[in-house]
mmCIF file of C-alpha atoms and ligand atoms in Angstrom:
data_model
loop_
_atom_site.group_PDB
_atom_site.id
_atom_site.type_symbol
_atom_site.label_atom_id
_atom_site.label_comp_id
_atom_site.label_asym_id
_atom_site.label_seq_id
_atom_site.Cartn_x
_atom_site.Cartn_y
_atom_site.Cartn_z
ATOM 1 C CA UNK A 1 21.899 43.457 -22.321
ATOM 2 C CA UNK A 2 19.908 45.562 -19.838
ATOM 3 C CA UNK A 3 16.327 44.524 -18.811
ATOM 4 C CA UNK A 4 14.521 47.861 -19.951
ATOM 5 C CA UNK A 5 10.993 48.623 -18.756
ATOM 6 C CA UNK A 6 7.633 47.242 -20.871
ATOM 7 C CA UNK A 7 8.026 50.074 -23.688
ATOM 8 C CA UNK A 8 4.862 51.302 -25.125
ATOM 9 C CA UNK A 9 5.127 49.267 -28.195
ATOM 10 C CA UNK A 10 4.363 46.266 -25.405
ATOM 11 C CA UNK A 11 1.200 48.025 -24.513
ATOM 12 C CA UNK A 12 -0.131 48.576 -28.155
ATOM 13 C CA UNK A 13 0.261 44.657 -28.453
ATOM 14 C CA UNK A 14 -1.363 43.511 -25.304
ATOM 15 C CA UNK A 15 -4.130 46.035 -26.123
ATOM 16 C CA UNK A 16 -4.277 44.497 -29.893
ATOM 17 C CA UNK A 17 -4.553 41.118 -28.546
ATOM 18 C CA UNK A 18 -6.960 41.612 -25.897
ATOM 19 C CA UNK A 19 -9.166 43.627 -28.350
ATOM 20 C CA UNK A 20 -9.193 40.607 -30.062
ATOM 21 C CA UNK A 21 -10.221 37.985 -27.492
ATOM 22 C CA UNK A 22 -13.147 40.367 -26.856
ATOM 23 C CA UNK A 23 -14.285 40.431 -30.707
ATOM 24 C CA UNK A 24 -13.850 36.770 -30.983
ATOM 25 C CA UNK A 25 -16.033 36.321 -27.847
ATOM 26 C CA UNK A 26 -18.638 38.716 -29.300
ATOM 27 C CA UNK A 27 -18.354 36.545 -32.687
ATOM 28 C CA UNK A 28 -19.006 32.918 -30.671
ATOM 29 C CA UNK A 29 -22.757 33.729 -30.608
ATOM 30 C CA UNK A 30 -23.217 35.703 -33.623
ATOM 31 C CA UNK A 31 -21.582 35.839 -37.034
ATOM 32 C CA UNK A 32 -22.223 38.038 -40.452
ATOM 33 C CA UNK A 33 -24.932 37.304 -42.990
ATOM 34 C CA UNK A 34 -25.708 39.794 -46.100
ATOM 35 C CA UNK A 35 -23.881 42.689 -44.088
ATOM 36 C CA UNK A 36 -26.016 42.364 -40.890
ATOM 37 C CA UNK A 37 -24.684 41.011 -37.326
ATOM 38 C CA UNK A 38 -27.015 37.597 -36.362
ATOM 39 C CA UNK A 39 -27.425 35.729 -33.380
ATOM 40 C CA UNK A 40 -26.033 31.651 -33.597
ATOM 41 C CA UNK A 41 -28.091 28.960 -32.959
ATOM 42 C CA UNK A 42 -27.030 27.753 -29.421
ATOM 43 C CA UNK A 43 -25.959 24.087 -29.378
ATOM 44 C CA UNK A 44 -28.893 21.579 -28.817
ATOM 45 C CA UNK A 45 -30.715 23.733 -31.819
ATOM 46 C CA UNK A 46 -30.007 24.352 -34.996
ATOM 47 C CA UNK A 47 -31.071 27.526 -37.355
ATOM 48 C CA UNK A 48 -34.514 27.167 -39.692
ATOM 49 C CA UNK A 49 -34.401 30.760 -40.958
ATOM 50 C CA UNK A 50 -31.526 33.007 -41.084
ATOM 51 C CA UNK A 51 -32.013 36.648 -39.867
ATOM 52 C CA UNK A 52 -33.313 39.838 -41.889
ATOM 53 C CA UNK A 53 -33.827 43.471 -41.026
ATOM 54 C CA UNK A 54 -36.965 42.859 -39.469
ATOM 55 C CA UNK A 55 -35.904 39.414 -37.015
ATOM 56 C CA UNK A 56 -33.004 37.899 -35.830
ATOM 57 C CA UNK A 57 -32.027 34.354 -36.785
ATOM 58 C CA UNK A 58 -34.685 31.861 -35.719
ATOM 59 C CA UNK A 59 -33.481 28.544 -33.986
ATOM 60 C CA UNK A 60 -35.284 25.012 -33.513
ATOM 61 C CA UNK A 61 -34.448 22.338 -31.200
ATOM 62 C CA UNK A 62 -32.607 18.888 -32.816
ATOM 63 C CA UNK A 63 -35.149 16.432 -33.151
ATOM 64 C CA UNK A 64 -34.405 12.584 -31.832
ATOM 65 C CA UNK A 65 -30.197 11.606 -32.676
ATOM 66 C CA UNK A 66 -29.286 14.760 -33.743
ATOM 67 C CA UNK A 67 -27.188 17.660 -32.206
ATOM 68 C CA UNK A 68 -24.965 20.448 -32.432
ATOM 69 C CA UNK A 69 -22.086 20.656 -29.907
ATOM 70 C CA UNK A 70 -21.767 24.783 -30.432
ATOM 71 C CA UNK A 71 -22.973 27.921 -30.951
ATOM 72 C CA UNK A 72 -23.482 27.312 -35.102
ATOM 73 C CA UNK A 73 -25.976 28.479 -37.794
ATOM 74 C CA UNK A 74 -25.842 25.043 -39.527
ATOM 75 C CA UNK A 75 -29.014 24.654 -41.297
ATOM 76 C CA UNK A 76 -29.463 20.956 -40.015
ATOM 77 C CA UNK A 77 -28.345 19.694 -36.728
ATOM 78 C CA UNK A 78 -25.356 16.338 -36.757
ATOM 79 C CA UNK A 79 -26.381 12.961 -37.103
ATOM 80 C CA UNK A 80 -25.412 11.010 -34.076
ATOM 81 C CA UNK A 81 -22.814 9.078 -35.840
ATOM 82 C CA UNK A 82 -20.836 6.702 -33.624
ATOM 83 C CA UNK A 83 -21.927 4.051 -32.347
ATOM 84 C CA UNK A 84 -20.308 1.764 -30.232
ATOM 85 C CA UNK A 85 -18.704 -1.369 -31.075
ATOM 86 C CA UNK A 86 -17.274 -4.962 -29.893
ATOM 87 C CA UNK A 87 -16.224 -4.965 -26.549
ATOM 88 C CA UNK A 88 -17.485 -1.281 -25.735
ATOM 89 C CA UNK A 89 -20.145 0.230 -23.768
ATOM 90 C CA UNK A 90 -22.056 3.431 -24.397
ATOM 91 C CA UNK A 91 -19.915 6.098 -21.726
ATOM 92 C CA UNK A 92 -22.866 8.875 -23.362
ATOM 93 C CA UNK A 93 -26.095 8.467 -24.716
ATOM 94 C CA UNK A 94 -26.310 10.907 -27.426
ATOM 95 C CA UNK A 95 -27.962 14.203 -26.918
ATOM 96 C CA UNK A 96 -29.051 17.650 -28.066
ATOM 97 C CA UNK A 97 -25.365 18.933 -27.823
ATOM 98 C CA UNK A 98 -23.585 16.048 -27.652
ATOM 99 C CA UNK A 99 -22.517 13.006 -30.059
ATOM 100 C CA UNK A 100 -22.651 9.047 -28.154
ATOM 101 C CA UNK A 101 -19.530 8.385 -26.227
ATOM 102 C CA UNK A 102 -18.415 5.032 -26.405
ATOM 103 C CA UNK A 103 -15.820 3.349 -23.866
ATOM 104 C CA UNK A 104 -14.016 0.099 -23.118
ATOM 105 C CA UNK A 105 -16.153 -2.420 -21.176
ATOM 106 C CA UNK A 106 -14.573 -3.979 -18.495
ATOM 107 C CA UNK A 107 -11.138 -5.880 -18.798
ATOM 108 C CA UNK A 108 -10.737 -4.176 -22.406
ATOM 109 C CA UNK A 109 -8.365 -0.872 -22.942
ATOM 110 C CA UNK A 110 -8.783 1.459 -25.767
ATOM 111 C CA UNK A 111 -5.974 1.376 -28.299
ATOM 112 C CA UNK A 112 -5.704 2.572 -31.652
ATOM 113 C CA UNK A 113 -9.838 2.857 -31.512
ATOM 114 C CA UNK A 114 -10.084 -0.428 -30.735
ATOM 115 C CA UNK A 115 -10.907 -1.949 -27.339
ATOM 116 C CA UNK A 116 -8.145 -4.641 -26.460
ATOM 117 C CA UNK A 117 -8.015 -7.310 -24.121
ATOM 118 C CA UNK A 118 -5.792 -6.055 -20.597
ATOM 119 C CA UNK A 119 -3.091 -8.268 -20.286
ATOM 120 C CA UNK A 120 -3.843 -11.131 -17.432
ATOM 121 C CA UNK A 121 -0.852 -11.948 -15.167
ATOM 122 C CA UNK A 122 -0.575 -15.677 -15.268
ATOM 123 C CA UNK A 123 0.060 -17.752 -11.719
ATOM 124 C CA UNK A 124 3.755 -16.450 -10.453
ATOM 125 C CA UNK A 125 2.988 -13.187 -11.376
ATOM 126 C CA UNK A 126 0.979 -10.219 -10.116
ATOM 127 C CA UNK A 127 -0.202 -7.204 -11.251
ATOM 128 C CA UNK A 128 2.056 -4.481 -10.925
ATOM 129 C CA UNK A 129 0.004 -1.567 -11.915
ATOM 130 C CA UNK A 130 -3.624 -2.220 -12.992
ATOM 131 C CA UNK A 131 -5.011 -1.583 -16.257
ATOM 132 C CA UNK A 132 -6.685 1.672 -17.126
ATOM 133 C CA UNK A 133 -9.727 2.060 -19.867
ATOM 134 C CA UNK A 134 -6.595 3.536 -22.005
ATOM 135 C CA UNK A 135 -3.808 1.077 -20.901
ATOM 136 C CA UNK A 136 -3.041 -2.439 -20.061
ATOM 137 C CA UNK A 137 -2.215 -4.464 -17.014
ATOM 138 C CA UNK A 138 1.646 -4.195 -15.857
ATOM 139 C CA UNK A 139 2.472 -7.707 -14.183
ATOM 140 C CA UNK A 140 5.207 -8.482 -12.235
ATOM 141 C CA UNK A 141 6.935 -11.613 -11.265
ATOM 142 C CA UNK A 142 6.422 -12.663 -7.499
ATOM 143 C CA UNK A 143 9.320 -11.491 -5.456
ATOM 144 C CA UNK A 144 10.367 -14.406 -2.900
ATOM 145 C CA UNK A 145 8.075 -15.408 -0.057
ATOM 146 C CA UNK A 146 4.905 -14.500 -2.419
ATOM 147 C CA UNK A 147 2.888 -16.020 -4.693
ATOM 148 C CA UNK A 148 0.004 -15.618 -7.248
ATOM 149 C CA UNK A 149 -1.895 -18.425 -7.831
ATOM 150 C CA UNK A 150 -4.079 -17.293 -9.985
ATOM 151 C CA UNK A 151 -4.696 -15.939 -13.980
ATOM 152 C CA UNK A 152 -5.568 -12.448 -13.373
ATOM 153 C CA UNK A 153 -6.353 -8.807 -14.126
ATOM 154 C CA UNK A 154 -6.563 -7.704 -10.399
ATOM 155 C CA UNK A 155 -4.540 -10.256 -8.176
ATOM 156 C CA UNK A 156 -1.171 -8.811 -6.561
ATOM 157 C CA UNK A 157 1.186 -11.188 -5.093
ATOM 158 C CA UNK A 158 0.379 -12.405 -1.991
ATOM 159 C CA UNK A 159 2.785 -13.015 0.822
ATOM 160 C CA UNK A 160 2.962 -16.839 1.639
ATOM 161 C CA UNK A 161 1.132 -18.004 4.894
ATOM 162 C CA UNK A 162 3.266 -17.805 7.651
ATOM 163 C CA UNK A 163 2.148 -21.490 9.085
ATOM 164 C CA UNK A 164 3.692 -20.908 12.236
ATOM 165 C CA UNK A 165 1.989 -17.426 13.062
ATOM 166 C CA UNK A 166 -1.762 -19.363 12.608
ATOM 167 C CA UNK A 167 0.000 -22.727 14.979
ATOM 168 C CA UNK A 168 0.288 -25.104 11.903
ATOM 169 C CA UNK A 169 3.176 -26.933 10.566
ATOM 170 C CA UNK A 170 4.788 -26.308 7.119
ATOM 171 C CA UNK A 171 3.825 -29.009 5.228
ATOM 172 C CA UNK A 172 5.304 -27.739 1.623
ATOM 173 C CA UNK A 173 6.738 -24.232 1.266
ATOM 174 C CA UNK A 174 5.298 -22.187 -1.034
ATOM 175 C CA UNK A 175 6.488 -21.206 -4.655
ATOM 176 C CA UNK A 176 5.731 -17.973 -6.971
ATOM 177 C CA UNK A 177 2.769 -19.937 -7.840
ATOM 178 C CA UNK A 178 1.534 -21.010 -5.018
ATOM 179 C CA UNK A 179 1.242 -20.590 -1.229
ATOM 180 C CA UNK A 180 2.670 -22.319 2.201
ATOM 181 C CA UNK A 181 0.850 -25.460 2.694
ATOM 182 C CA UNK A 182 0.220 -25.596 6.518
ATOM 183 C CA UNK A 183 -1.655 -28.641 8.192
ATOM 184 C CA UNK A 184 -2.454 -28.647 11.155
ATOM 185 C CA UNK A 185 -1.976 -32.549 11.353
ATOM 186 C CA UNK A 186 1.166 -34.537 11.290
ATOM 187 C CA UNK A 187 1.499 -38.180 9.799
ATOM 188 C CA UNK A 188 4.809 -38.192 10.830
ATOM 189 C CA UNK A 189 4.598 -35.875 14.307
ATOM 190 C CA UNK A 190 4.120 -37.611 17.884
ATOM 191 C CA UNK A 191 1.894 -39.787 19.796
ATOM 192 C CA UNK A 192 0.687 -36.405 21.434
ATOM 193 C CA UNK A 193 0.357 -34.351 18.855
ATOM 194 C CA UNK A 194 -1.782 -36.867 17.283
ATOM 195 C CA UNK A 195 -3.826 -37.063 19.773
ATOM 196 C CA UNK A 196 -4.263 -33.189 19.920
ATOM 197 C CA UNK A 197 -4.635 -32.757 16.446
ATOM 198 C CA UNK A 198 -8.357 -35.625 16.808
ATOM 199 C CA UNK A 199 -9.281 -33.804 19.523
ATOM 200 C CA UNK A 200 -9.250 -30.836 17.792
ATOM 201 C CA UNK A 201 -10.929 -32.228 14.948
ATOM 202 C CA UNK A 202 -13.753 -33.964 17.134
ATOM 203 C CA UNK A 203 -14.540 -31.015 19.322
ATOM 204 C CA UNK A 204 -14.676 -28.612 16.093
ATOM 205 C CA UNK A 205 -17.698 -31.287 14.763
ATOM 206 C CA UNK A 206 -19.326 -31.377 18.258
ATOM 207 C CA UNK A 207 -19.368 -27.705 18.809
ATOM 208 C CA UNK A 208 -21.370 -27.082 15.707
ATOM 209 C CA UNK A 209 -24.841 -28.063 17.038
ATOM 210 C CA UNK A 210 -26.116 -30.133 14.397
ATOM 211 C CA UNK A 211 -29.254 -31.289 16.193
ATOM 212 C CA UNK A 212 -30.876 -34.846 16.824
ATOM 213 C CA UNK A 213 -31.273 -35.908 13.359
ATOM 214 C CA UNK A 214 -27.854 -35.119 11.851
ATOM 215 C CA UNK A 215 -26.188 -36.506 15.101
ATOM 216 C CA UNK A 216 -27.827 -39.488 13.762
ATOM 217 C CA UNK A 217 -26.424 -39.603 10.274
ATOM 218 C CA UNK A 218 -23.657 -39.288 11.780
ATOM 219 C CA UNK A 219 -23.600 -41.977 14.139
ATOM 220 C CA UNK A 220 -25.131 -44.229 10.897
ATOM 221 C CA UNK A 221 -21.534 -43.096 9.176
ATOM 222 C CA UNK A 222 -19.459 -43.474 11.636
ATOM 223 C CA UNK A 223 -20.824 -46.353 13.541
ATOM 224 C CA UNK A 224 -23.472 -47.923 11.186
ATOM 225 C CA UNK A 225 -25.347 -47.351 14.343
ATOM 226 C CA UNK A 226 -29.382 -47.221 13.938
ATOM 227 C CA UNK A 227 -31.600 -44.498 15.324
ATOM 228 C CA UNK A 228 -33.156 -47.307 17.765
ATOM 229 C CA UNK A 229 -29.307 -48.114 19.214
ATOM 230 C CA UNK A 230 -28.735 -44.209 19.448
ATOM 231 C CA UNK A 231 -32.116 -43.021 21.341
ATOM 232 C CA UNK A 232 -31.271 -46.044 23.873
ATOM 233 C CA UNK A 233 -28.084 -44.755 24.601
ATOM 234 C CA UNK A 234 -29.080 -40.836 24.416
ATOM 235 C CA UNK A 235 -29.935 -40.340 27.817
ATOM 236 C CA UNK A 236 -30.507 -37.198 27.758
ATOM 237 C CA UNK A 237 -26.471 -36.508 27.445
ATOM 238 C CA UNK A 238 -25.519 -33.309 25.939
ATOM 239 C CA UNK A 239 -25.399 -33.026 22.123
ATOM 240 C CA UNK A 240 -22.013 -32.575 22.814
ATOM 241 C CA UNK A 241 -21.036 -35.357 24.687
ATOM 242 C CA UNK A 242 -22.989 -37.946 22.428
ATOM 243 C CA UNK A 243 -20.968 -36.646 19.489
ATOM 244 C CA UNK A 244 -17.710 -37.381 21.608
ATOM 245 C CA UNK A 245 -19.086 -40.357 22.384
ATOM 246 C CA UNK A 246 -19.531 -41.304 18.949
ATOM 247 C CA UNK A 247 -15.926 -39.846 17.822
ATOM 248 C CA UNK A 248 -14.814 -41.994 20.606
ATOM 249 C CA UNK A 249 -16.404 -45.436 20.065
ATOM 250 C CA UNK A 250 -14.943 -44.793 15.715
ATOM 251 C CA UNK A 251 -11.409 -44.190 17.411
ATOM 252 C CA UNK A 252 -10.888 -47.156 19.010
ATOM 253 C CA UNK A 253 -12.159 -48.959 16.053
ATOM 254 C CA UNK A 254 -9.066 -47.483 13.605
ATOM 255 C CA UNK A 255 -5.710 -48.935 13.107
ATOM 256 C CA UNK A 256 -4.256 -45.455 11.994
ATOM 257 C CA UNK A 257 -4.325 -41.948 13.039
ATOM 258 C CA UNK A 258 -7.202 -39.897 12.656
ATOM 259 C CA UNK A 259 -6.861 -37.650 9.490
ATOM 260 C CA UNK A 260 -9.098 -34.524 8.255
ATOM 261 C CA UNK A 261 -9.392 -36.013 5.486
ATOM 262 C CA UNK A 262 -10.888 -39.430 6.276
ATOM 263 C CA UNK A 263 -13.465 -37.396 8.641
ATOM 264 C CA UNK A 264 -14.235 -35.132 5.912
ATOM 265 C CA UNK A 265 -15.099 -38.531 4.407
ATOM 266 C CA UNK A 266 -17.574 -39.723 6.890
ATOM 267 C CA UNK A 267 -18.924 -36.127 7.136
ATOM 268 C CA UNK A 268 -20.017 -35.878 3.601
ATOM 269 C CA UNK A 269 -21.390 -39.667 4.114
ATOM 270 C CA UNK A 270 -23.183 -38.098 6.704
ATOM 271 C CA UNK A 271 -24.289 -35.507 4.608
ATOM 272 C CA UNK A 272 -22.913 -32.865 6.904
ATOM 273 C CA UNK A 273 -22.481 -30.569 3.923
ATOM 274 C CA UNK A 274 -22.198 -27.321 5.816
ATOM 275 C CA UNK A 275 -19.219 -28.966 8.743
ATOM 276 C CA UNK A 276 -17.165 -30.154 6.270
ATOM 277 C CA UNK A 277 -17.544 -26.691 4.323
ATOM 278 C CA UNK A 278 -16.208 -25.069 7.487
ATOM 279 C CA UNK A 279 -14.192 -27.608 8.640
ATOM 280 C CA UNK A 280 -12.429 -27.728 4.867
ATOM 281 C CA UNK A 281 -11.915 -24.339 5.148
ATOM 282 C CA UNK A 282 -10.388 -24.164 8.589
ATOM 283 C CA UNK A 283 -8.183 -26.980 8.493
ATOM 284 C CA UNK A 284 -7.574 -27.786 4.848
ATOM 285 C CA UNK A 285 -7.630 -24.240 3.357
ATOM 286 C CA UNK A 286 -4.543 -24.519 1.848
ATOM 287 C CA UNK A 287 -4.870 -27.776 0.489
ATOM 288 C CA UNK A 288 -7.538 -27.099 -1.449
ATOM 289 C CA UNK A 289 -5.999 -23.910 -2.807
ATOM 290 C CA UNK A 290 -2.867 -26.223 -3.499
ATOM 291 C CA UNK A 291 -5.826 -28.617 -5.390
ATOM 292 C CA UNK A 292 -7.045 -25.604 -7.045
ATOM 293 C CA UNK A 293 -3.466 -24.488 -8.368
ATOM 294 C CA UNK A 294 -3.071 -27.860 -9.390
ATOM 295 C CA UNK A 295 -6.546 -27.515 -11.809
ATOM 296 C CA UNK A 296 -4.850 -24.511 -13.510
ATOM 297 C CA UNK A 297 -1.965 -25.492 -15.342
HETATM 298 C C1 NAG B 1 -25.343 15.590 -22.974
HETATM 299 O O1 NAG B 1 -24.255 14.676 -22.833
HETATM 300 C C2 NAG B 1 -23.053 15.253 -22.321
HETATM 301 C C3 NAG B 1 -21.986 14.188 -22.273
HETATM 302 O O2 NAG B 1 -21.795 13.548 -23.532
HETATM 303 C C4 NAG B 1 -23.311 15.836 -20.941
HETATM 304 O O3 NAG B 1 -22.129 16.452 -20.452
HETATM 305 C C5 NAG B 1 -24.449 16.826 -20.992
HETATM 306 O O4 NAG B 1 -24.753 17.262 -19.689
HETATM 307 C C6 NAG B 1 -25.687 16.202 -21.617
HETATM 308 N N1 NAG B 1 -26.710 17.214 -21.767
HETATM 309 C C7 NAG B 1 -27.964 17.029 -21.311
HETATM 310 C C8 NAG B 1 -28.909 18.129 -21.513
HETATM 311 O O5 NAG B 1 -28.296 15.988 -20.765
HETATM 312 C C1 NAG B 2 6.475 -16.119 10.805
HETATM 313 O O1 NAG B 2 6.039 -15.638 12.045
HETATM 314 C C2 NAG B 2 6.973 -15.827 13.081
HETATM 315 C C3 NAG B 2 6.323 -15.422 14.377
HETATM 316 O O2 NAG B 2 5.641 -14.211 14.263
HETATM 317 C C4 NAG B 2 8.257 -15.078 12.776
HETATM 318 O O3 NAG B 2 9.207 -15.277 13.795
HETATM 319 C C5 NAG B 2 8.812 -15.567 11.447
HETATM 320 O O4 NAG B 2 9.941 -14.808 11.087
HETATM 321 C C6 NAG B 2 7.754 -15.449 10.360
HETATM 322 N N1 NAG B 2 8.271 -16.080 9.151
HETATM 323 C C7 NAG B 2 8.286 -15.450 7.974
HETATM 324 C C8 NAG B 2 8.843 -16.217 6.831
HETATM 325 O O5 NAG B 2 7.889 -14.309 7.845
#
């Protein structure tokens, strides 16, 4: 068929239509009462008298919980009716022109009117796509080399420490549930390494200036020395060196290798709270995460 031109019978129409976009414009704020044209209430009010000859419609504010969301000539404004419930919070105080919004608190999604628990991805799996106040967590199972060891309604996967990037040694490989275990101490490893491995552990401890008193605690822990035995051989050495000293009299002392955790031991003895925080969490990080996992199931 040929495409003919808009004929005029398109024009009446578009004029018909927009004639009457225009009236219902002119009707939002006023409508017919007893054969006369009145002005609406606008919303926030509400109408106490409707209009004569003489006066247009008179309008009053909506006292406390009350409102009227549009241009009306209702003769009492709505009663704030919803309020929220279980597991909601108030999104909108009600208002002049508005009723109370109500939405999910955190961690809950709004179905059916009801605010639901989000789904928590358990350890293995992460969260694919997070939860929305009108849907629930997606989780996904950990694709290889990463992990999620925790329940959760945030936690992605995680890729698995690579031990070797940070200079440790693989002690256990990680799983979907749980990451690389790296240490930087080997029972097993060499003479040398050993030996590395204290030293690294004794000059951590002596680098954290602990001051006179805790360097005695510690000697009492590791030496059962006394203050008396430790200010006669203090000599004015460097914190630093007296701690070394200390580390070094304990070492000859032990029949087996040095491990973190038999100084973490003597540390909290010591009550070197702080050190072995930082020490736990340098060289035993993933330990205790493994020790955390291990809580969880
Ligand atoms: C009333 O609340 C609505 C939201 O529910 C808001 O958009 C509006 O601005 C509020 N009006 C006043 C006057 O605060
Ligand atoms: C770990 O890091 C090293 C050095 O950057 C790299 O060669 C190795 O492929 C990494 N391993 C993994 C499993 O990503």
């Amino acid at each position: 068929m040929k495409r003919s031109k808009a004929s005029p019978l398109t024009f009446v129409i578009v004029i018909i239509i927009y004639i009457s976009i225009e009236k219902c414009k002119a009707s939002a704020s006023t409508f017919q009462h007893e054969g006369l044209t009145c002005s609406r209430c606008p919303p926030g009010q509400h109408m106490v008298q409707h209009c004569t000859k003489d006066h247009d419609t008179q309008c009053a504010p909506c006292s406390a919980s009350h409102y009227t969301q549009y241009w009306n000539y209702l003769k009492k404004c709505q009663y704030c009716n919803i309020f929220c419930k279980e597991n909601q919070n108030v999104k909108h105080e009600c208002n002049a022109t508005h009723n109370r919004v109500c939405e999910c608190k955190d961690g809950y999604f709004w179905e059916y009117e009801f605010c639901t628990k989000q789904k928590t991805c358990l350890p293995g799996y992460g969260v694919k796509t997070a939860g929305t106040p009108y849907s629930s967590t997606i989780c996904r199972k950990c694709a290889r080399g990463f992990f999620s060891s925790v329940t959760s309604t945030i936690a992605q996967c995680k890729r698995h420490t690579n031990c070797t990037e940070l200079g440790l040694k693989l002690d256990i490989p990680g799983t979907a549930w749980h990451d690389n275990l790296c240490s930087p101490c080997q029972p097993s490893g060499s003479e040398e390494d050993t030996t590395e491995c204290e030293k690294a552990l004794f000059n951590f401890v002596a680098r954290q200036k602990l001051g006179q008193r805790k360097v005695f605690s510690l000697g009492k822990a590791l030496l059962n020395e006394t203050k008396r035995n430790l200010l006669q051989t203090w000599n004015d050495k460097e914190e630093q060196q007296q701690i070394m000293l200390l580390f070094h009299k304990w070492k000859i002392q032990q029949s087996a290798d040095v491990t973190v955790e038999a100084l973490v031991k003597i540390l909290t003895a010591a009550k070197l709270n702080k050190v072995v925080k930082k020490m736990s969490r340098k060289f035993l990080r993933q330990k205790v995460n493994a020790m955390q996992e291990k809580c969880a199931f």
